[in-house]
Coordinates of C-alpha atoms in Angstrom, one line a residue:
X23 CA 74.3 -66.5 -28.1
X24 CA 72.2 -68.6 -25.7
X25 CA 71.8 -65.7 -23.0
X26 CA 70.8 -63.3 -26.0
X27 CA 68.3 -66.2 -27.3
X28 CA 67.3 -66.2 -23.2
X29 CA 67.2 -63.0 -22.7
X30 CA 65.1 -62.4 -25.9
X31 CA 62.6 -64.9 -25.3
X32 CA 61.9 -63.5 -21.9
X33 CA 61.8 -60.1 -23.7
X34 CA 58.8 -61.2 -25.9
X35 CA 57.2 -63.5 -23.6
X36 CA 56.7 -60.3 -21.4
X37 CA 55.5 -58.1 -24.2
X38 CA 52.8 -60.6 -24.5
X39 CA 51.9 -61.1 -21.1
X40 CA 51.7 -57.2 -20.9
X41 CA 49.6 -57.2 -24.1
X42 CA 47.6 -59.3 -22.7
X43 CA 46.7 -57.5 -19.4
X44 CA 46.7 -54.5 -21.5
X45 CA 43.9 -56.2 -23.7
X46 CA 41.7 -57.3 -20.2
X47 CA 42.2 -53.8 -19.0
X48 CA 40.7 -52.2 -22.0
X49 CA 38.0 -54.9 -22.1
X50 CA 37.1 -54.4 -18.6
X51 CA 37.3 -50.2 -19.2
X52 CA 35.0 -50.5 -22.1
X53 CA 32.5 -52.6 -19.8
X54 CA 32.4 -50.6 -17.5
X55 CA 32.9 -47.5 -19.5
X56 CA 28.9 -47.4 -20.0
X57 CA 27.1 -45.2 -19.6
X58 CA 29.1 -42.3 -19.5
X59 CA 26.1 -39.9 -19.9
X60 CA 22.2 -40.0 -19.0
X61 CA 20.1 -43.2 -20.2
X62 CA 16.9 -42.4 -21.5
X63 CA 14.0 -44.8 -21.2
X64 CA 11.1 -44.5 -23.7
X65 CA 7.8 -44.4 -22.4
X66 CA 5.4 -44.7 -25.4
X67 CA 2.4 -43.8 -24.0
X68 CA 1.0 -40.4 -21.8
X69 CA 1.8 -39.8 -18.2
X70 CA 0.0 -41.3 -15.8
X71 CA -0.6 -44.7 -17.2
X72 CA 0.7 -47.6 -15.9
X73 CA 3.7 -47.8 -18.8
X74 CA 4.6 -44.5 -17.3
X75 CA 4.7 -45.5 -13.2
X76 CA 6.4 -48.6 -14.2
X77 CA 9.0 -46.6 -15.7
X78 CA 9.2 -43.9 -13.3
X79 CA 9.4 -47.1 -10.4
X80 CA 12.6 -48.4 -12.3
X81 CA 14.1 -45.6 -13.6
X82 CA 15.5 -44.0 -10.0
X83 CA 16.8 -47.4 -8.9
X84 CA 18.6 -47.9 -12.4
X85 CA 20.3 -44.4 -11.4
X86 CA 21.7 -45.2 -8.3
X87 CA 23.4 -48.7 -9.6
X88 CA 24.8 -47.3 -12.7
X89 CA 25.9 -43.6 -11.4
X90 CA 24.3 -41.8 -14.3
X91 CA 20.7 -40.4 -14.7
X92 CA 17.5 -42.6 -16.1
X93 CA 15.2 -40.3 -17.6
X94 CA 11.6 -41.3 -18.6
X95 CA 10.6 -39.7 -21.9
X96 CA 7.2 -39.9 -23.1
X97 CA 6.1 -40.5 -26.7
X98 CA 2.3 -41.0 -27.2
X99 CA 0.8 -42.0 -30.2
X100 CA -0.6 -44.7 -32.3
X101 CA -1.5 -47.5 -29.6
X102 CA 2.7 -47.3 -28.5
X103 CA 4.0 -47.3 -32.3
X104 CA 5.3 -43.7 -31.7
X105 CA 7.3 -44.5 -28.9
X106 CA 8.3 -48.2 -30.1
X107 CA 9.6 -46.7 -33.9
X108 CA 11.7 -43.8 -31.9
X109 CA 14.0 -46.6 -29.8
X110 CA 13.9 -49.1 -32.8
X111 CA 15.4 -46.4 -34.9
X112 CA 18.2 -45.6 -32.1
X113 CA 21.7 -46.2 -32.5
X114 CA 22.0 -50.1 -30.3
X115 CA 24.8 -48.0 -27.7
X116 CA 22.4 -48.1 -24.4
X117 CA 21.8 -45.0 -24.2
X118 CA 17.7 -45.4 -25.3
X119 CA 15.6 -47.7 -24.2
X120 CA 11.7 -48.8 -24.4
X121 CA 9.2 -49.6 -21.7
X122 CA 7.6 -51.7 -23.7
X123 CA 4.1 -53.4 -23.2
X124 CA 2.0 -56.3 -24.6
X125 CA 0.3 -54.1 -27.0
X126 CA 3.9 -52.9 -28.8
X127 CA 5.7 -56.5 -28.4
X128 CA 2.5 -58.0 -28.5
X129 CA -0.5 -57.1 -29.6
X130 CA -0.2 -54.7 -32.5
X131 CA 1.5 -56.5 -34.9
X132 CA -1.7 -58.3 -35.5
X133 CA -3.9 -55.5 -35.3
X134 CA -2.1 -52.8 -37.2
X135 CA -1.7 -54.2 -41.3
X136 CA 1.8 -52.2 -41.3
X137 CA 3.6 -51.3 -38.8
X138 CA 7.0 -49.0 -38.8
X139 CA 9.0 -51.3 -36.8
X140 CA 9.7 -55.2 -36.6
X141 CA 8.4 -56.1 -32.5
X142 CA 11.5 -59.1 -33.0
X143 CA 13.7 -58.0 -35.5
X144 CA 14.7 -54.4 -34.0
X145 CA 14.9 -54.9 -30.3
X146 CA 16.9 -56.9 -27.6
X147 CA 14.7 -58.0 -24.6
X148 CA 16.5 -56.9 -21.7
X149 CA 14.2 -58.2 -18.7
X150 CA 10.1 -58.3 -17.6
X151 CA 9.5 -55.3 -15.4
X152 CA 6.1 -56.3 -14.4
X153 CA 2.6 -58.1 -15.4
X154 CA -0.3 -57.1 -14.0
X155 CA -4.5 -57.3 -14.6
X156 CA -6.7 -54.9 -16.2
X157 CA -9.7 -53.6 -14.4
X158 CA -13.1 -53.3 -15.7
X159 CA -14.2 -50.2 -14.4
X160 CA -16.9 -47.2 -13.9
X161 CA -17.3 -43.9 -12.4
X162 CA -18.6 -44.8 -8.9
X163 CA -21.3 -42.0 -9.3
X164 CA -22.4 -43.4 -12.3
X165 CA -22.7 -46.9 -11.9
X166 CA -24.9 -46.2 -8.7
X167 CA -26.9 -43.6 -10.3
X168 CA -27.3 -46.8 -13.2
X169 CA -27.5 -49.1 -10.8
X170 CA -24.8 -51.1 -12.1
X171 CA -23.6 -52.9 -9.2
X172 CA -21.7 -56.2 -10.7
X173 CA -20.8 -57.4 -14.1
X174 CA -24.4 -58.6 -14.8
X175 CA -26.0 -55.6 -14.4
X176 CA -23.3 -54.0 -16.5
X177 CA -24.8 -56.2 -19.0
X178 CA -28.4 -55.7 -18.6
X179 CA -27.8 -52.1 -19.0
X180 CA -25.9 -52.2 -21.9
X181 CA -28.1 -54.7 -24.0
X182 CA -31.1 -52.2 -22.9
X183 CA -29.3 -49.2 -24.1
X184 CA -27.4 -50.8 -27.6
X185 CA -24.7 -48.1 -28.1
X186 CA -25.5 -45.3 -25.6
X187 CA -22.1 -46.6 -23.6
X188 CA -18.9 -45.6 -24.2
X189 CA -15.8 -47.1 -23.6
X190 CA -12.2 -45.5 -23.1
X191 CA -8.6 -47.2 -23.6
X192 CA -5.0 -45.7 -23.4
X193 CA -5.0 -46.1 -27.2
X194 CA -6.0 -48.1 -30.2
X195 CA -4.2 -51.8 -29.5
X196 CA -3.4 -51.5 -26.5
X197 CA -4.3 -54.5 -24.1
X198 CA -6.6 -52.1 -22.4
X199 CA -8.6 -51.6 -25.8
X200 CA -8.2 -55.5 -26.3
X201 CA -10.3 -56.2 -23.6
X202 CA -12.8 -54.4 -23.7
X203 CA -13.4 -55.8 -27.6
X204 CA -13.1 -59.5 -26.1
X205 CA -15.2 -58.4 -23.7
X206 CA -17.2 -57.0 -26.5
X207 CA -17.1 -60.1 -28.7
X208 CA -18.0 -62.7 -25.9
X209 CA -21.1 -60.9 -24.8
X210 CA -22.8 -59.2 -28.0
X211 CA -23.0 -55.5 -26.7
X212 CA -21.9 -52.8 -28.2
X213 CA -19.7 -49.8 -27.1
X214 CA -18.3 -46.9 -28.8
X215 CA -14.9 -47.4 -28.2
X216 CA -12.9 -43.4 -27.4
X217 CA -9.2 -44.1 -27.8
X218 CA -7.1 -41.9 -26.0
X219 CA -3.3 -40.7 -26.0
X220 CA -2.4 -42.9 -22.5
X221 CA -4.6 -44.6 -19.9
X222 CA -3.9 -41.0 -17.5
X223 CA -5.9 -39.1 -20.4
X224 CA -8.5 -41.8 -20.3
X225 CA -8.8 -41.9 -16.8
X226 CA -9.4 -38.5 -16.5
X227 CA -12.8 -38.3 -18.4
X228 CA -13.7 -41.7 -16.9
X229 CA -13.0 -40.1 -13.1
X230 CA -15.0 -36.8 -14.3
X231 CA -17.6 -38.9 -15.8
X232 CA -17.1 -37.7 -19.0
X233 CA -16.9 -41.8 -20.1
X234 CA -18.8 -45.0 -19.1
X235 CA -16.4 -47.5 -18.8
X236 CA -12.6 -48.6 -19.0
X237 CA -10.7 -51.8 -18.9
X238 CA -7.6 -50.0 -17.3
X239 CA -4.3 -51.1 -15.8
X240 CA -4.7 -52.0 -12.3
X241 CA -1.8 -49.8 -11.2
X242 CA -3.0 -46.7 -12.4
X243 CA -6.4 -47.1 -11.5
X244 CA -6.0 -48.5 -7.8
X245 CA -5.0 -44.5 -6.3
X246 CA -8.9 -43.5 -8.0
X247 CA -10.5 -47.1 -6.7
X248 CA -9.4 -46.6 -3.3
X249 CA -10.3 -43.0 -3.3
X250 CA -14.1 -44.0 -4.0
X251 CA -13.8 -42.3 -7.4
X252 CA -14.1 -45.6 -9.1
X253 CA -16.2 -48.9 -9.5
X254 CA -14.3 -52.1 -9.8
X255 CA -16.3 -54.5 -11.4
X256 CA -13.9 -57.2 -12.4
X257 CA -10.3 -58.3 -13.1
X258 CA -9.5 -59.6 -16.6
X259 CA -7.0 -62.1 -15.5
X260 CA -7.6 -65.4 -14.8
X261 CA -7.0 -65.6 -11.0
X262 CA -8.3 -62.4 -8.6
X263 CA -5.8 -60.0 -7.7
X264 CA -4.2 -59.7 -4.3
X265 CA -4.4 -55.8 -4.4
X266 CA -8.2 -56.7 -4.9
X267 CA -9.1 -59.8 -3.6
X268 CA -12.6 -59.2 -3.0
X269 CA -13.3 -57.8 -6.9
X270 CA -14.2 -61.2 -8.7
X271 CA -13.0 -61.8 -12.4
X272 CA -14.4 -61.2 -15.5
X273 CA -14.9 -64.9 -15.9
X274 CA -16.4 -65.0 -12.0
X275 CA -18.6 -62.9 -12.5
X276 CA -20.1 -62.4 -16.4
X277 CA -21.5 -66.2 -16.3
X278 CA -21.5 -68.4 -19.1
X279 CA -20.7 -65.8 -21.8
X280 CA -17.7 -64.8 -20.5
X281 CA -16.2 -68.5 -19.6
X282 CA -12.5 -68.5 -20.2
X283 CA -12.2 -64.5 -20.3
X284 CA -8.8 -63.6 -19.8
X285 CA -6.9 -60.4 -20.9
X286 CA -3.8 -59.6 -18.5
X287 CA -0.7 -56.8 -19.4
X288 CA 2.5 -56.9 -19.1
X289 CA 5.3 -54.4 -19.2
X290 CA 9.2 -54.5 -19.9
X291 CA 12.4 -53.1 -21.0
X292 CA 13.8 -53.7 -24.2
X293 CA 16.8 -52.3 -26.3
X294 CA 17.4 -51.3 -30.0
X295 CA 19.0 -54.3 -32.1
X296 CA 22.5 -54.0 -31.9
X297 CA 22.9 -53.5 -28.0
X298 CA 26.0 -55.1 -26.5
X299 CA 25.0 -58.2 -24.5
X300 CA 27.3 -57.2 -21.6
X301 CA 24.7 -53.7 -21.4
X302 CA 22.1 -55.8 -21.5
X303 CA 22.6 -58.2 -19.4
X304 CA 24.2 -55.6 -16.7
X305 CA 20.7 -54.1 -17.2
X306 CA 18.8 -56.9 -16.6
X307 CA 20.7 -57.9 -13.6
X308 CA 20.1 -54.3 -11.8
X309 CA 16.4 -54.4 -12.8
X310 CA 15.9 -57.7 -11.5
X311 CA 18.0 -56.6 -8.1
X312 CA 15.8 -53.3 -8.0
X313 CA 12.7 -55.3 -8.6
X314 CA 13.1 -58.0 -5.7
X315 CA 14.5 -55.4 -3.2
X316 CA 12.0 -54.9 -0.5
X317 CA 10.7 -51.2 -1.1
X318 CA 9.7 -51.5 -4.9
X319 CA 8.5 -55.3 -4.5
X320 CA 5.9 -53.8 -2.1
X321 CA 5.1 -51.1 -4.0
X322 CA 5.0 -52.7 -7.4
X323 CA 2.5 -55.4 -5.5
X324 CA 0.2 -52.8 -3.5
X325 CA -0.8 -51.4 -7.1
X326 CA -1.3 -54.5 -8.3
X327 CA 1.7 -54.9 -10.2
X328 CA 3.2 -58.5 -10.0
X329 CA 7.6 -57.8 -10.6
X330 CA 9.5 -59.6 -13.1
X331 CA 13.2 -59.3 -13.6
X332 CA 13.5 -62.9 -15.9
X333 CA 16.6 -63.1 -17.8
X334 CA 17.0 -61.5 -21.6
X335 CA 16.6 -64.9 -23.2
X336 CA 13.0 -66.1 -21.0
X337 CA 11.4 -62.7 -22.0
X338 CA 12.2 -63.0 -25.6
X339 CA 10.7 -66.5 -25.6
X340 CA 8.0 -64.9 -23.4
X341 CA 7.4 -62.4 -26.6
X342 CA 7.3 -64.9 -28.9
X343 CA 4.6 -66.8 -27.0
X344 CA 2.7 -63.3 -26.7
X345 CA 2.9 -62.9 -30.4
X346 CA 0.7 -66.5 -31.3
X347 CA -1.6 -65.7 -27.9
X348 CA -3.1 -61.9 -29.1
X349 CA -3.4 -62.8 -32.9
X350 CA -5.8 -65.0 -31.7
X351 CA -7.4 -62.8 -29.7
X352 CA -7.5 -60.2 -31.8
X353 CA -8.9 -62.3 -34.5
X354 CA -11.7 -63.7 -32.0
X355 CA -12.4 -60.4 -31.0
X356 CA -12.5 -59.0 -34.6
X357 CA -10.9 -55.4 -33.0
X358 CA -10.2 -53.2 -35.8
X359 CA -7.8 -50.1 -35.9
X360 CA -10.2 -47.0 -35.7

């Protein structure tokens, strides 16, 4: 009776050791079951922009550490609402994902009176992909043919010729649009402002003279500044950049008017609500691995682009911080959705 008692206690002791690996196994298979099938990262804005060569910087790495293709799929419209509603509405299985920016998680929930998605409540913050300044810029031609040589003659000009100037942004809230109305609002001139689909639409009537100035994204301007193509007449971040460190900032250079002038960008990844923190976090650990390794540091920094890779939990504290900052601005500024 003992040895049957034994025997039948070893019996069930085994069964639930074996239960137990089993249950370990098929955790560990269902980690590392994902992604079975191509990722695709949402890039709400136009190629050619910054959001878009960001993307495109990460998305290759992302390949080779997870086996499966990343594939950048661009949704323009509405200042990034497009592209931000598409992934909010996706199933939370880490197979869609946003390049977001400071004018989706940012910015336009105080500009836009409704939007179609909550910034906080339908996304997980999976890591900071990059912050970087914006560039107040012209068409080379034309600022010498204007002799606009500096941010002071930018602004002679313009208060002798109220709104003959035009000025193009990747889209209606985006941080690019933002400061040009600070700048806008600080100073007292006035510019039509031409929103556009992305900042590579923009560019290309700025670069063909077609517009007067732009507040772009360093990294998709710097190809056209060192070509010649275009004037950089400031930074809009608070320290000079090291991809430019002889173009002063906006603060620098625009004298007391402009004192404490500062409109920077920033860009990152982001999942629907719902994601499984283990994809998340294996996400953010291969971004931030991708983003210190030695090839895309350098070229991430050469266009002016400064690499994150902070942990889920910083960047959604960093969003909520973004959130308070841009109402502010945008209420200084008094920018209004046109």
């Amino acid at each position: 009776m003992a040895r049957n008692f034994r025997s039948n206690r070893r019996l069930a002791l085994a069964g639930t050791a074996l239960a137990a690996i089993c249950l370990i196994a098929n955790n560990a298979w269902a980690q590392g079951a994902w992604p079975t099938k191509p990722v695709k990262i949402v890039v709400p804005f136009a190629p050619g922009g910054t959001t878009d060569i960001l993307a495109r910087a990460i998305a290759p790495e992302l390949s080779k550490a997870f086996g499966q293709q990343f594939i950048v799929d661009n949704r323009a419209g509405a200042g990034g609402n497009v592209g931000a509603e598409v992934v909010a509405k996706s199933p939370g299985d880490g197979y869609t994902l946003l390049m977001g920016t400071v004018g989706t998680h940012g910015i336009n929930r105080a500009l836009y009176p409704k939007l179609s998605y909550d910034p906080i409540q339908d996304f997980v913050p999976i890591t900071l992909v990059a912050s970087v300044p914006n560039v107040m810029e012209m068409n080379a031609d034309k600022a010498r043919a204007l002799g606009i040589h500096n941010v002071q003659d930018f602004l002679r000009h313009a208060k002798a010729h109220p709104g003959k100037l035009n000025m193009a942004s990747s889209g209606n809230g985006t941080s690019i649009h933002l400061a040009g109305e600070l700048f806008k609002h600080m100073t007292g001139v006035f510019m039509t402002h031409i929103p556009y689909r992305g900042s590579g639409p923009a560019l290309l009537d700025l670069v063909a003279g077609n517009m007067d100035v732009m507040f772009d994204n360093l990294p998709s301007s710097m190809a056209q500044i060192k070509a010649g193509k275009l004037k950089p007449l400031a930074v809009t971040s608070a320290k000079r950049s090291a991809a430019l460190p002889d173009v002063p900032t906006v603060e620098e250079a625009g004298g007391p008017a402009l004192k404490g002038y500062e409109a920077s960008s920033w860009f990152g990844l982001l999942a629907p609500a719902g994601t499984p923190a283990d994809i998340v976090n294996r996400l953010q650990q291969e971004s931030a691995k991708a983003l210190a390794s030695p090839a895309v540091k350098e070229k991430l920094l050469a266009q002016g682009a400064v690499p994150g890779g902070i942990a889920p939990g910083e960047f959604a504290l960093m969003i909520a911080d973004e959130h308070a900052k841009w109402a502010k601005v945008v209420k200084a500024s008094g920018a209004k959705v046109d």
